[in-house]
Tab-separated table of C-alpha atoms in Angstrom:
chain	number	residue	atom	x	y	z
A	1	UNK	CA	124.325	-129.336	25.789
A	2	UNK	CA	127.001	-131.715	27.679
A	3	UNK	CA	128.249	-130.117	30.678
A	4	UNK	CA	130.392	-132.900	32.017
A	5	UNK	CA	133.609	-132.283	30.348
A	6	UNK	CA	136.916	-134.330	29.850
A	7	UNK	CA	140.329	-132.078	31.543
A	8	UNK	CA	143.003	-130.702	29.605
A	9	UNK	CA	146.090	-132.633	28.937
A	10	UNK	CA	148.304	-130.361	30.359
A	11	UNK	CA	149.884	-131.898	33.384
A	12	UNK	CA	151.571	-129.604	35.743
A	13	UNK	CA	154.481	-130.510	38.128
A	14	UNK	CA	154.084	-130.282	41.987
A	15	UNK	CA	155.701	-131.564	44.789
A	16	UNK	CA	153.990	-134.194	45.290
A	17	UNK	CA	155.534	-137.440	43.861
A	18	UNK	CA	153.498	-140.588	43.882
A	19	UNK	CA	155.459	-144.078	44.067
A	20	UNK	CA	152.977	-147.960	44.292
A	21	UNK	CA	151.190	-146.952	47.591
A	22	UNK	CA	153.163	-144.300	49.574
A	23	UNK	CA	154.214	-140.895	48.897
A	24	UNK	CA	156.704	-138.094	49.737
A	25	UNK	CA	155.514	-135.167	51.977
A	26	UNK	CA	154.834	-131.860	50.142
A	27	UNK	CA	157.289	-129.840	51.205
A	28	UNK	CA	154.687	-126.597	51.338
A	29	UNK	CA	152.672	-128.745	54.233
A	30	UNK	CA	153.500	-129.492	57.561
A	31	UNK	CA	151.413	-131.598	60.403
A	32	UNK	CA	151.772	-132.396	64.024
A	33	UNK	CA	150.064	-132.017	67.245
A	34	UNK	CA	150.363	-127.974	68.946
A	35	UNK	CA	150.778	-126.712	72.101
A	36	UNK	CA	147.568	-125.002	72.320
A	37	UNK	CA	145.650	-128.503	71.414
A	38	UNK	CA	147.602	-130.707	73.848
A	39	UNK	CA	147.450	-127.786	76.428
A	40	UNK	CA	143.805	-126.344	76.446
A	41	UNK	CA	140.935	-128.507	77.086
A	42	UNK	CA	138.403	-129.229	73.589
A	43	UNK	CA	135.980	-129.259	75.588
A	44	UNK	CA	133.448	-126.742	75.550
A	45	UNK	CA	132.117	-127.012	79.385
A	46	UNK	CA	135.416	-125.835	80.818
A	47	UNK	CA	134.619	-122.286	79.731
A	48	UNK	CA	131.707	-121.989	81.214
A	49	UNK	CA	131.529	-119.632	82.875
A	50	UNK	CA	129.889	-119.682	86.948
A	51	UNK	CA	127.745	-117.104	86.807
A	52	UNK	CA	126.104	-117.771	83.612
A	53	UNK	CA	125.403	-116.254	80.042
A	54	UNK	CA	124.280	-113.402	79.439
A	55	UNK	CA	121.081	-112.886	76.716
A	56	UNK	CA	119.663	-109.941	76.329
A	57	UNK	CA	117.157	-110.772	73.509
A	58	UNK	CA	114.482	-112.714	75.267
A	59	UNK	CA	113.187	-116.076	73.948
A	60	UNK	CA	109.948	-114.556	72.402
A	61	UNK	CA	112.039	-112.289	70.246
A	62	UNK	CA	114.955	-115.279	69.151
A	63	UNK	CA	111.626	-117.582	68.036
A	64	UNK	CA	110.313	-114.843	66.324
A	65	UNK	CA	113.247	-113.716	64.332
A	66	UNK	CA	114.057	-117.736	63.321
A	67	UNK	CA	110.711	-118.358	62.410
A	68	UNK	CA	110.935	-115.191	59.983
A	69	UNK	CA	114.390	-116.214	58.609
A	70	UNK	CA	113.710	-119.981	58.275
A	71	UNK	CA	110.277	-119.444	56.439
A	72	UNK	CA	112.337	-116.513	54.623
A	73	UNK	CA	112.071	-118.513	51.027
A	74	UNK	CA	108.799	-119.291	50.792
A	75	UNK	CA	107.987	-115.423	51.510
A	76	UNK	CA	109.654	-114.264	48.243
A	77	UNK	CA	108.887	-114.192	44.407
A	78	UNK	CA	112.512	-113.187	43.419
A	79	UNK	CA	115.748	-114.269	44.565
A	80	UNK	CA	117.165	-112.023	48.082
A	81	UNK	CA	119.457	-113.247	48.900
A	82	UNK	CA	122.054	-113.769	45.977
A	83	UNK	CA	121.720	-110.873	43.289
A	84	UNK	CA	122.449	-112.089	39.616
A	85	UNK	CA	126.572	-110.491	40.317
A	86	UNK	CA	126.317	-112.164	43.420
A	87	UNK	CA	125.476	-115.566	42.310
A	88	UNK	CA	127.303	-115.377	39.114
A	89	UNK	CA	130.616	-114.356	40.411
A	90	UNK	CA	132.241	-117.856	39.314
A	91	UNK	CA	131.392	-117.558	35.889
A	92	UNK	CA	133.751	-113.876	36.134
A	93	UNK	CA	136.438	-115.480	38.997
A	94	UNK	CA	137.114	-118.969	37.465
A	95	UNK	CA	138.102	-116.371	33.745
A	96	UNK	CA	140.422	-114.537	35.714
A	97	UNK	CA	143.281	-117.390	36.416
A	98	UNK	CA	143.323	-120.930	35.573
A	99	UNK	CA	141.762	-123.393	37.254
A	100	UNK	CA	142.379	-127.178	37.409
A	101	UNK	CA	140.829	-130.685	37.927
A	102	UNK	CA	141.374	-133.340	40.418
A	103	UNK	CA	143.613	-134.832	37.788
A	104	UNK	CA	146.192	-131.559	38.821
A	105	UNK	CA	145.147	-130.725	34.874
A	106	UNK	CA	144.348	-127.446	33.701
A	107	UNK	CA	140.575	-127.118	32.637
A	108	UNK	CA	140.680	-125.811	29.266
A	109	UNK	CA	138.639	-122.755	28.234
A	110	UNK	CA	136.290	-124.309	26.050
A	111	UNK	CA	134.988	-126.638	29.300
A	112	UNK	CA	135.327	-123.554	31.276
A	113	UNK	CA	133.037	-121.676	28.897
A	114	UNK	CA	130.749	-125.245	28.545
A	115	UNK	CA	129.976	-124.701	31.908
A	116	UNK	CA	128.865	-121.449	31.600
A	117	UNK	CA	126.526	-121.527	29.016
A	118	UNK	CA	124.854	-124.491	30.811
A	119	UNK	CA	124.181	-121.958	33.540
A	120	UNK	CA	122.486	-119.520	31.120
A	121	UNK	CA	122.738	-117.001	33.554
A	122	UNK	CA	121.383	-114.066	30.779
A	123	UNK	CA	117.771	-115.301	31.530
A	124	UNK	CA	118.552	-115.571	35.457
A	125	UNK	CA	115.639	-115.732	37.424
A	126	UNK	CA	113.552	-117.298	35.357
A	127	UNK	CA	111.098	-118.813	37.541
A	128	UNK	CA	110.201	-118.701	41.423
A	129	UNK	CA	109.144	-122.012	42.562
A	130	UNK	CA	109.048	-122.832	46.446
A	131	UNK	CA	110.890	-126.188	47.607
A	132	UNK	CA	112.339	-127.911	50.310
A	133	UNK	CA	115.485	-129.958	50.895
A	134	UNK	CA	115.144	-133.995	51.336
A	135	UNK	CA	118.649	-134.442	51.553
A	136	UNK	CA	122.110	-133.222	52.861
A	137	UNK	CA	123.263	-131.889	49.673
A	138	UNK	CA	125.067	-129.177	47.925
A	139	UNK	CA	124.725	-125.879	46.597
A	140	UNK	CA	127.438	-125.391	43.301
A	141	UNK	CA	128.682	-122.194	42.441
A	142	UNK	CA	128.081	-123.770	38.690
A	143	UNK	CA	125.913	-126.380	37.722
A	144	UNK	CA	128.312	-129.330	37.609
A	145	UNK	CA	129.345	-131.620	39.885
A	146	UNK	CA	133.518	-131.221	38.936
A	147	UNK	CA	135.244	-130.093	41.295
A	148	UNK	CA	137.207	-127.051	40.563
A	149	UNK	CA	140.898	-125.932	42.253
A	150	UNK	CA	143.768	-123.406	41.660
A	151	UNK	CA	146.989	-124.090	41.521
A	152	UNK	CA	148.238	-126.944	43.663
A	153	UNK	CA	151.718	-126.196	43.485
A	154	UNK	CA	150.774	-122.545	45.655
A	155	UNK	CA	150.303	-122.820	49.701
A	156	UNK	CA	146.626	-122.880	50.510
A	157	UNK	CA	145.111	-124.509	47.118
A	158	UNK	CA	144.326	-127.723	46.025
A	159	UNK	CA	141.604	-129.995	48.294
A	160	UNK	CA	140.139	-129.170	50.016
A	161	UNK	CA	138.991	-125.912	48.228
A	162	UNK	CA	137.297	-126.785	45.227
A	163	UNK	CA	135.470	-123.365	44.405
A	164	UNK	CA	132.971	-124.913	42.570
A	165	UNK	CA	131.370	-126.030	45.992
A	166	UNK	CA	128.960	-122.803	47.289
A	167	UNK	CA	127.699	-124.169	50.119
A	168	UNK	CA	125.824	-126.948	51.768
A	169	UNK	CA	122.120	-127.415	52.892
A	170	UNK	CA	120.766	-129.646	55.369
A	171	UNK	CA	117.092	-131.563	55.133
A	172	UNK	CA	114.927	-129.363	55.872
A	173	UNK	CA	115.795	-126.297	54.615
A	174	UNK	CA	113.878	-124.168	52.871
A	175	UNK	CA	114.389	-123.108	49.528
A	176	UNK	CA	113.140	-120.861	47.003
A	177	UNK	CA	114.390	-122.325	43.314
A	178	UNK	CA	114.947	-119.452	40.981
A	179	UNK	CA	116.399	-121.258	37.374
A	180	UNK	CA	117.310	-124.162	35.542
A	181	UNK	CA	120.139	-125.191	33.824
A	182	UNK	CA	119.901	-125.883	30.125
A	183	UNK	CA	120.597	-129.677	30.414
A	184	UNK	CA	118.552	-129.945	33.353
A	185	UNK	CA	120.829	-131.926	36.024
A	186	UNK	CA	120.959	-128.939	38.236
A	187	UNK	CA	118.293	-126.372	39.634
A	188	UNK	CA	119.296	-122.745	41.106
A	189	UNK	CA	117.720	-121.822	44.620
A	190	UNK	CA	118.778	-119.450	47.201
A	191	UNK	CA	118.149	-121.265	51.310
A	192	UNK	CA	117.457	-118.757	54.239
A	193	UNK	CA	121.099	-117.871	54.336
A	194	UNK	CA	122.618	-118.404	50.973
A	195	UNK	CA	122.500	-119.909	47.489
A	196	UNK	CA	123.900	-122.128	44.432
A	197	UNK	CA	122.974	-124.612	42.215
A	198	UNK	CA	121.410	-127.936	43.804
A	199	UNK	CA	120.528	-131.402	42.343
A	200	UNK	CA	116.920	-131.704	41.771
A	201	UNK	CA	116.703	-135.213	43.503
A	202	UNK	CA	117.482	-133.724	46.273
A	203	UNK	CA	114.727	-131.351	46.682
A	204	UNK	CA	110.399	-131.633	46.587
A	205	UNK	CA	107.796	-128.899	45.606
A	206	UNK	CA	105.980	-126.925	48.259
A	207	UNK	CA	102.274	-126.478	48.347
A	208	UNK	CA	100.342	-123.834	49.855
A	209	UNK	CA	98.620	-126.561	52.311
A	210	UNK	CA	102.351	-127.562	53.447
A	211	UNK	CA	103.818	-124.209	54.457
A	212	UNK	CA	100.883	-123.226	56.458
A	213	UNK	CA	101.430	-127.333	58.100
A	214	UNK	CA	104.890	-126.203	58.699
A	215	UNK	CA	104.195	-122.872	60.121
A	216	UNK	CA	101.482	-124.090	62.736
A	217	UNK	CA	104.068	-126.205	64.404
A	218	UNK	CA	107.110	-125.151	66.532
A	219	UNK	CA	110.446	-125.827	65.480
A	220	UNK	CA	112.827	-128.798	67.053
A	221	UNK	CA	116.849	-128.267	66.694
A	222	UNK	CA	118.759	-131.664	66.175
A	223	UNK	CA	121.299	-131.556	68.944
A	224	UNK	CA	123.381	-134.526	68.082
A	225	UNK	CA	125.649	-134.282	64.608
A	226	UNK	CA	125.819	-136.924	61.981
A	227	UNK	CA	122.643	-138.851	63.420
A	228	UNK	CA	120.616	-141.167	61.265
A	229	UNK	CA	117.261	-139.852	60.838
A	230	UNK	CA	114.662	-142.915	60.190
A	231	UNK	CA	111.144	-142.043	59.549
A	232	UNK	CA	108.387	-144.903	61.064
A	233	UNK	CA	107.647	-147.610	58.973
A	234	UNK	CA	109.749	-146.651	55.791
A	235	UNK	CA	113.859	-146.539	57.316
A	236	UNK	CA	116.532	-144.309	56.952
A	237	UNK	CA	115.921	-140.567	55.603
A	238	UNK	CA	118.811	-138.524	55.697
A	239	UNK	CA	121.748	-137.981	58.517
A	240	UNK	CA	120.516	-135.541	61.053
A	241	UNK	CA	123.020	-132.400	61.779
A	242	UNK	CA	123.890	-129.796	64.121
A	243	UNK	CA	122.002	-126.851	62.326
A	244	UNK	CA	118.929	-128.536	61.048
A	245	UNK	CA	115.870	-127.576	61.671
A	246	UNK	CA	112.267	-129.666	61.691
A	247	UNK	CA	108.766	-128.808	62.356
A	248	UNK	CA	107.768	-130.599	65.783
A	249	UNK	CA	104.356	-131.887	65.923
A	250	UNK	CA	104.383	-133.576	69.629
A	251	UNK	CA	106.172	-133.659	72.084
A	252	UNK	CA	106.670	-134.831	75.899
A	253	UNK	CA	109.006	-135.942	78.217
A	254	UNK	CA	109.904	-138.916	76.335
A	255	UNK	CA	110.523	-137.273	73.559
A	256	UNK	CA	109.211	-135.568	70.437
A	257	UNK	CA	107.609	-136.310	66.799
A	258	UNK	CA	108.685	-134.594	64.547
A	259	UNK	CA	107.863	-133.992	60.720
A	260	UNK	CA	110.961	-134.885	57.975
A	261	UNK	CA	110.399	-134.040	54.133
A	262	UNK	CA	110.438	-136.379	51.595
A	263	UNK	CA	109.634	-136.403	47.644
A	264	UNK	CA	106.456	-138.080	46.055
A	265	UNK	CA	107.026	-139.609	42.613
A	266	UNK	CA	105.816	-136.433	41.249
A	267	UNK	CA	109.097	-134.566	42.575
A	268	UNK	CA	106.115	-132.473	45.668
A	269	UNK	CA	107.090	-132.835	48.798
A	270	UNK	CA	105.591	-135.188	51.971
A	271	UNK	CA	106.078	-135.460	55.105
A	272	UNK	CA	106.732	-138.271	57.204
A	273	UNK	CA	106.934	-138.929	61.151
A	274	UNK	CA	110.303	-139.552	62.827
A	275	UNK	CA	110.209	-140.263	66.546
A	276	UNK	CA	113.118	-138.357	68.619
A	277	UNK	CA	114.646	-138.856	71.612
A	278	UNK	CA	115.389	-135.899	74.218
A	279	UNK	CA	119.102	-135.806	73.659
A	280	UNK	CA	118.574	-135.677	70.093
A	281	UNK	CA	116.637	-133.282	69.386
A	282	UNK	CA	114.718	-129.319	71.333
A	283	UNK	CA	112.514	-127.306	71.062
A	284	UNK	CA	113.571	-124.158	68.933
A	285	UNK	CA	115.212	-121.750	70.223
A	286	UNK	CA	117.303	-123.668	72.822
A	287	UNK	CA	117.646	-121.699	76.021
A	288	UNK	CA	120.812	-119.871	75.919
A	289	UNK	CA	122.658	-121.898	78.739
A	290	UNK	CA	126.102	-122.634	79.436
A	291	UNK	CA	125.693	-126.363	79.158
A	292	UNK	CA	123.602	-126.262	75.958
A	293	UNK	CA	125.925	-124.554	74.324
A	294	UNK	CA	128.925	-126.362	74.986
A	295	UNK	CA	127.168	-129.640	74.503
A	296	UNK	CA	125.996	-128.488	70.768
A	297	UNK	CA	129.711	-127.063	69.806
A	298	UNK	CA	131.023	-130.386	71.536
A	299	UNK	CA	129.292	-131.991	68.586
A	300	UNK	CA	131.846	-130.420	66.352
A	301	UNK	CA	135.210	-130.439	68.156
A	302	UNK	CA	137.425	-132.734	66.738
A	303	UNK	CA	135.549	-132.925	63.026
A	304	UNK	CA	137.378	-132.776	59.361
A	305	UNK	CA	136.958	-129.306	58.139
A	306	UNK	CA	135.281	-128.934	54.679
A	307	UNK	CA	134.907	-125.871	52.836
A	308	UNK	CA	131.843	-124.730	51.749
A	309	UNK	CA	130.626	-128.156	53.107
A	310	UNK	CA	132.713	-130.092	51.317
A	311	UNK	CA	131.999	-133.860	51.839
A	312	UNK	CA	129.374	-133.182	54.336
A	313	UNK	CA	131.970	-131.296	56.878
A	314	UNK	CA	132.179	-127.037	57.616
A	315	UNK	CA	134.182	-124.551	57.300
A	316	UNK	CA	134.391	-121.648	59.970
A	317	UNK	CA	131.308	-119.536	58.870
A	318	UNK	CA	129.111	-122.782	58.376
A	319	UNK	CA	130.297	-123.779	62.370
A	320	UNK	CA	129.419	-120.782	63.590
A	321	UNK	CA	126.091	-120.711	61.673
A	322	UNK	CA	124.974	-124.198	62.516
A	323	UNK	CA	126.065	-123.820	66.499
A	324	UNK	CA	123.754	-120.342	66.979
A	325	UNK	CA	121.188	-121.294	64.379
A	326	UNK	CA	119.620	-123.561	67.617
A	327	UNK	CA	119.444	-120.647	69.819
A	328	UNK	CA	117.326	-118.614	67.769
A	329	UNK	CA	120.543	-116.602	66.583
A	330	UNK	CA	120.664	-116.834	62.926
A	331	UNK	CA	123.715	-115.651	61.214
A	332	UNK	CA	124.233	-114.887	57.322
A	333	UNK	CA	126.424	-117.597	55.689
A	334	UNK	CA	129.671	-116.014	54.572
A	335	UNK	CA	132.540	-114.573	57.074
A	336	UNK	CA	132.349	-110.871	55.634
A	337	UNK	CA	128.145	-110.651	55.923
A	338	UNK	CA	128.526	-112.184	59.519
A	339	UNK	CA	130.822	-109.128	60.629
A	340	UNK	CA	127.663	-107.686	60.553
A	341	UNK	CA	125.373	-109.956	62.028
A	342	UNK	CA	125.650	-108.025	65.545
A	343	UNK	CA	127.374	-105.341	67.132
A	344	UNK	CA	130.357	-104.564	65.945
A	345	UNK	CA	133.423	-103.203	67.686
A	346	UNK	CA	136.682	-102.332	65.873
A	347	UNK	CA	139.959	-103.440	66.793
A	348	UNK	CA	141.812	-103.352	63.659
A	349	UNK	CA	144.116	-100.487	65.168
A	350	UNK	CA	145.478	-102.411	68.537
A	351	UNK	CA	148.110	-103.931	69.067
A	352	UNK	CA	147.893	-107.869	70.132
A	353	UNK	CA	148.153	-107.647	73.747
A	354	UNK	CA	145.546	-104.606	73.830
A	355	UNK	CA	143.453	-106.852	71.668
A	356	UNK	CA	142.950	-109.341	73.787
A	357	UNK	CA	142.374	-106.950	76.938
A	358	UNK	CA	139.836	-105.546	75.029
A	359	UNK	CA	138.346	-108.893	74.286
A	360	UNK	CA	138.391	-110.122	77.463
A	361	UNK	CA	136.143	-107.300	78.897
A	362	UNK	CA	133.837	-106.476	76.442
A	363	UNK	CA	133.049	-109.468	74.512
A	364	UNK	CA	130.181	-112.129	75.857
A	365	UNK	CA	131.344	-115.617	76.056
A	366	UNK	CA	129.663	-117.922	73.350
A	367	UNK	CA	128.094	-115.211	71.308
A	368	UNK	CA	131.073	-113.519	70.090
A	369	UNK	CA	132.276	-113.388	66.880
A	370	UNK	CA	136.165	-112.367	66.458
A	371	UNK	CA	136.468	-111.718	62.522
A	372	UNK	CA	139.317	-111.511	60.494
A	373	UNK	CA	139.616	-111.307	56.398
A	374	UNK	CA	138.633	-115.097	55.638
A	375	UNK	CA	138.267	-116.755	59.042
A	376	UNK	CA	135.719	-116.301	61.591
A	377	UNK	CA	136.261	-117.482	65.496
A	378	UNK	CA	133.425	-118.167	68.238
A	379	UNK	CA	134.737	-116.279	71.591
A	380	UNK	CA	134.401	-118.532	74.599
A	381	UNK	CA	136.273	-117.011	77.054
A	382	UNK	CA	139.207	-116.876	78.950
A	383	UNK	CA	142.235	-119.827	79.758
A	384	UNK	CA	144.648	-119.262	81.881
A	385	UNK	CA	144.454	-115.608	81.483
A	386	UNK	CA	144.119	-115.528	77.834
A	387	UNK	CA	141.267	-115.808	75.786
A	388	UNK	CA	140.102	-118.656	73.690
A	389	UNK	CA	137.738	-119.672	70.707
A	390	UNK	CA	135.987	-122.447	68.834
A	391	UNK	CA	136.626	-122.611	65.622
A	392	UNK	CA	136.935	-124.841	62.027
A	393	UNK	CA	140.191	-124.106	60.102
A	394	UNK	CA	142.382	-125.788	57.844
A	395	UNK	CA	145.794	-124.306	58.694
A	396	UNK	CA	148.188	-122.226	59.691
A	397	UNK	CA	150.126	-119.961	56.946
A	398	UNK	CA	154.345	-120.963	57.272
A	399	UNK	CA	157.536	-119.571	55.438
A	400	UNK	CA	160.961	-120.131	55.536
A	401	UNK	CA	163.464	-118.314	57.666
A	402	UNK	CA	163.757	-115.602	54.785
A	403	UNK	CA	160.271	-115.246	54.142
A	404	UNK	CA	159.916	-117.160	51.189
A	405	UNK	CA	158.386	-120.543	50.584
A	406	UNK	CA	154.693	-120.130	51.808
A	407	UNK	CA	153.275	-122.960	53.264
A	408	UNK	CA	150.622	-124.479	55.457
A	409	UNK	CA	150.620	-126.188	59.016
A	410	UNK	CA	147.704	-128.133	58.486
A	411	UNK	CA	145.408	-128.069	61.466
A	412	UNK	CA	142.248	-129.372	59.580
A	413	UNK	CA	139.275	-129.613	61.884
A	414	UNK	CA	137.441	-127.918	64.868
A	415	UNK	CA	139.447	-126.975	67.624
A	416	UNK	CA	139.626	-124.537	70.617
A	417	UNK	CA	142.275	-122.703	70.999
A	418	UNK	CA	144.380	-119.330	71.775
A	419	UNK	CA	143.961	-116.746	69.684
A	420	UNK	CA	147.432	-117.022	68.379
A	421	UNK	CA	147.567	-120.857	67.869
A	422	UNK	CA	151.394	-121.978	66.510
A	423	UNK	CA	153.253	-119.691	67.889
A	424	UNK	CA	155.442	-122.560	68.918
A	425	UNK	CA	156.407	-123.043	65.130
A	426	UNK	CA	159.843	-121.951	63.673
A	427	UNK	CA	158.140	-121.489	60.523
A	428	UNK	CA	154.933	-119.923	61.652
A	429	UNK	CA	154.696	-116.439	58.960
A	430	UNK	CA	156.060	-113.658	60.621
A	431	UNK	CA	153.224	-111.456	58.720
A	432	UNK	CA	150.201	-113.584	57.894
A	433	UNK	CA	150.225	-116.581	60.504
A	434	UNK	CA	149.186	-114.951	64.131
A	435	UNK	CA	145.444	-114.923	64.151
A	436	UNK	CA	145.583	-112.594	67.030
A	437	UNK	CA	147.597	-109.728	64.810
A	438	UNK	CA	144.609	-110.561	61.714
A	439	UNK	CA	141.773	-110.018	63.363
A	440	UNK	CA	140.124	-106.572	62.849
A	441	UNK	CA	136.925	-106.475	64.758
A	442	UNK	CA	134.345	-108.578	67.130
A	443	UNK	CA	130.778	-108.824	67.010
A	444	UNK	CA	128.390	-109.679	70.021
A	445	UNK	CA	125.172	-111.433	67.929
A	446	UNK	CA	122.003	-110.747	69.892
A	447	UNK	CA	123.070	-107.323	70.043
A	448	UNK	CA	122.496	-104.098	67.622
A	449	UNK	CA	124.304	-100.582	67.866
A	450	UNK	CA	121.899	-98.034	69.400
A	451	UNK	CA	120.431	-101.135	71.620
C-alpha cells in the first residue's frame, strides 16, 4: 500500500498573504529583541557560581546509571518504553480535529486513514530486533515522512510543530526495533529515552559480538554541537551533537579514539575509528563542574528551536536531555515524565514572588528543573537578585487589550533568561504568558525523595 498521499483541495484562508517575493506580517506573530535578552548575559559562565556545584551522586554511581540506561535497548525483548496506547496515540489525536499539510490544505480522511493502516499497529510488536543509529535522524509518530500541522490560522500552530515528528536520535544511539510498516519505508524502535518510527537507512543490526565490544569500553560525550564526525580513511560520518554518546577505545592527552557505527551492505552494523580532539569530545560522565557545564549549554545558546527535533534543532525537553545526558544524569524525553526525573517540590500554590524565594534557596544551580504544563526550564541561578534559566522555546503567548486575539511573540531559540521573560510587552497574556505564574513545581535531578 502507498502511503505518500496527495493533500486535499481545500484551501483555507489565513493571514498570511503572499505577493512575488515579500510578504505581509501575520498579524497573530510578533518579533523583536527583549529586555531580558539584551539585559542578561547568554552566557552560561556568568552564573557560576564561586563556591562550586553541588553533586551528591558520586561519579561511580552517574557511570553506572548511564551505562544501564544507554545499553537499556539491547537489554529488552519487548518494547519499555512506549506501550502500544503510548506509541499509537497519533493514529487516535490526528481523528480528533483536522489536520493539514504544508500546502495550509486539509489532509483528507482517506490519507489520514492511509497512513494508518500502513502502521498496522493491530500486530504491534511484532518483532524485537536490536539496532543502532548511523545517522542523525528521526523518530515519526507515523510512518511517513509528511509533515503534519493544525490549524495555521490559531496562535501557536503551523511550523514549526508538525506532530508527525516524535522525536530525534543522534548516531549512536541505541535502539531496540519493534515493527515494520506494511510498505516497508519505515521501521518502529523505541531509543533509551523514547520512540517512533525511523528510516531503515538510517540504522544497522546489532550482533551479540558488538554489544559486548561496546560494553567493554567507556563512554566519550561529544562536547562541541553540530561537529563533523569523519571516520579515518573513509570521510565524513554524521554531524557530531551535544547529547551523543560513543564508545571510547583510547585515549590520552592528545586526545581520544573513539568507535562510530556504520552499516555494511547487509544493513549489520560496523564500526569505524574517528580520532577526537580534547575539546571535542570526554570521558563519560563529565565531572559536574561549573565550567563544564556552562561550556556544554554554551553550545546551545543562541540555536533555532525545533520541536521534537525538527530539522536537526530541540525543543526544551530535548535541551535539557542532551545538556545532563554528559554528566551521567539521564532524563526521560518528554516534559511531563521529566517532572519526575528527580526530586520534586511543589509550588503550584505560591504566588510569583514566593516562587522565586523559594527557588532561590532550595533549588541547585544547573541541575534544576522548573516545570510547567508544556515547557521545561534548566535553573541556573540568580541575576541581579532574581533567578534565571536556560532554556529552548518558541514564544511567548500575546492578546489584545480585551483579551482576545491570541498570538505569539516569537522568541525561537535557546536563551537565558528571567523567569518571567516579556513582561515588557503591552500584549504579553494577562493569563497564559508569565512563565513565572505557569510553573507548578521544580525538580533537583541527582536527587530522590527519602535520599
Amino acid at each position: 500500500m502507498a502511503t505518500r498521499f496527495s493533500w486535499g483541495t481545500l484551501p483555507i484562508a489565513i493571514p498570511l498573504l503572499v505577493a512575488a517575493c515579500g510578504y505581509e506580517e501575520n498579524p497573530l506573530v510578533s518579533t523583536g529583541t527583549l529586555h531580558d535578552l539584551e539585559t542578561i548575559p547568554q552566557d552560561a559562565k556568568a552564573f557560576v557560581p564561586e563556591a562550586g556545584l553541588s553533586m551528591p551522586a558520586s561519579a561511580e554511581r552517574r557511570l553506572r546509571d548511564l551505562r544501564q540506561y544507554w545499553y537499556a535497548p539491547w537489554e529488552r525483548t519487548q518494547p519499555t518504553v512506549c506501550s502500544i496506547e503510548e506509541f499509537g496515540w497519533a493514529a487516535v489525536t490526528f481523528a480528533k480535529e483536522p489536520a493539514f499539510g504544508p500546502n495550509l490544505m486539509e489532509v483528507t480522511e482517506p490519507n489520514l486513514e492511509m497512513l494508518v493502516a500502513n502502521a498496522r499497529l493491530d500486530s504491534y510488536p511484532s518483532r524485537a530486533a536490536r539496532a543502532i543509529a548511523v545517522r542523525n535522524s528521526s523518530l515519526r509518530a507515523l510512518p511517513a515522512s509528511d509533515p503534519i500541522f493544525r490549524d495555521f490560522r490559531r496562535a501557536g500552530e503551523g511550523y514549526p510543530f508538525d506532530y508527525n515528528q516524535n522525536s530525534a536520535v543522534w548516531a549512536g544511539t541505541p535502539l531496540l526495533v519493534t515493527h515494520r510498516s506494511v510498505d516497508g519505508r519505515f521501521v518502529a524502535a523505541e531509543s533509551p529515552y523514547t520512540c517512533g518510527w525511523i528510516d531503515p537507512r538510517d540504522i544497522a543490526y546489532v550482533d551479540d559480538d558488538l554489544v559486548a565490544r561496546y560494553r567493554s569500553l567507556g563512554l566519550a560525550a561529544i562536547v562541541r554541537d553540530r561537529m563533523p564526525i569523519s571516520a579515518e580513511g573513509s570521510g565524513f560520518l554524521f554531524q557530531g551533537r551535544v547529547g551523543m554518546l560513543l564508545p571510547m577505545e583510547t585515549a590520552d592527552e592528545s586526545g581520544a579514539s573513539l568507535l562510530a557505527p556504520v552499516a555494511d551492505e547487509n544493513k549489520n552494523a560496523a564500526v569505524k575509528r574517528v580520532p577526537m580532539s580534547p575539546r571535542d569530545s570526554v570521558p563519560a560522565p563529565l565531572s559536574f563542574s561549573g565550567d563544564a557545564l556552562a561550556g556544554v549549554i554554551n553550545e546551545i545558546v543562541g540555536q533555532p528551536y525545533g520541536w521534537g527535533g525538527l530539522g536537526g534543532y530541540r525543543d526544551c525537553s530535548s535541551t535539557v536531555l542532551d545538556v545532563l545526558l554528559p554528566f551521567g544524569l539521564p532524563l526521560p524525553r518528554n516534559t511531563n515524565a521529566q517532572v519526575f526525573a528527580g526530586r520534586n517540590v511543589s509550588l503550584g500554590q505560591l504566588e510569583p514572588s514566593a516562587k522565586e524565594a523559594r527557588i532561590l534557596d532550595s533549588a541547585a544551580p544547573f541541575r534544576t528543573l522548573l516545570n510547567m504544563p508544556g515547557h521545561v526550564l534548566l535553573y541556573l541561578g540568580a541575576f541581579e537578585g532574581v533567578p534565571v534559566a536556560f532554556h529552548t522555546i518558541w514564544g511567548l503567548r500575546t492578546e489584545s487589550g480585551d483579551g482576545s486575539n491570541p498570538g505569539r511573540h516569537v522568541i525561537g531559540r535557546s536563551v537565558i533568561t528571567s523567569l518571567s521573560p516579556g513582561a515588557e510587552l503591552k500584549a504579553l497574556s494577562r493569563t497564559r504568558g508569565d512563565l513565572l505564574s505557569r510553573i507548578e513545581s521544580f525538580t533537583v535531578v541527582g536527587e530522590h525523595d527519602g535520599e
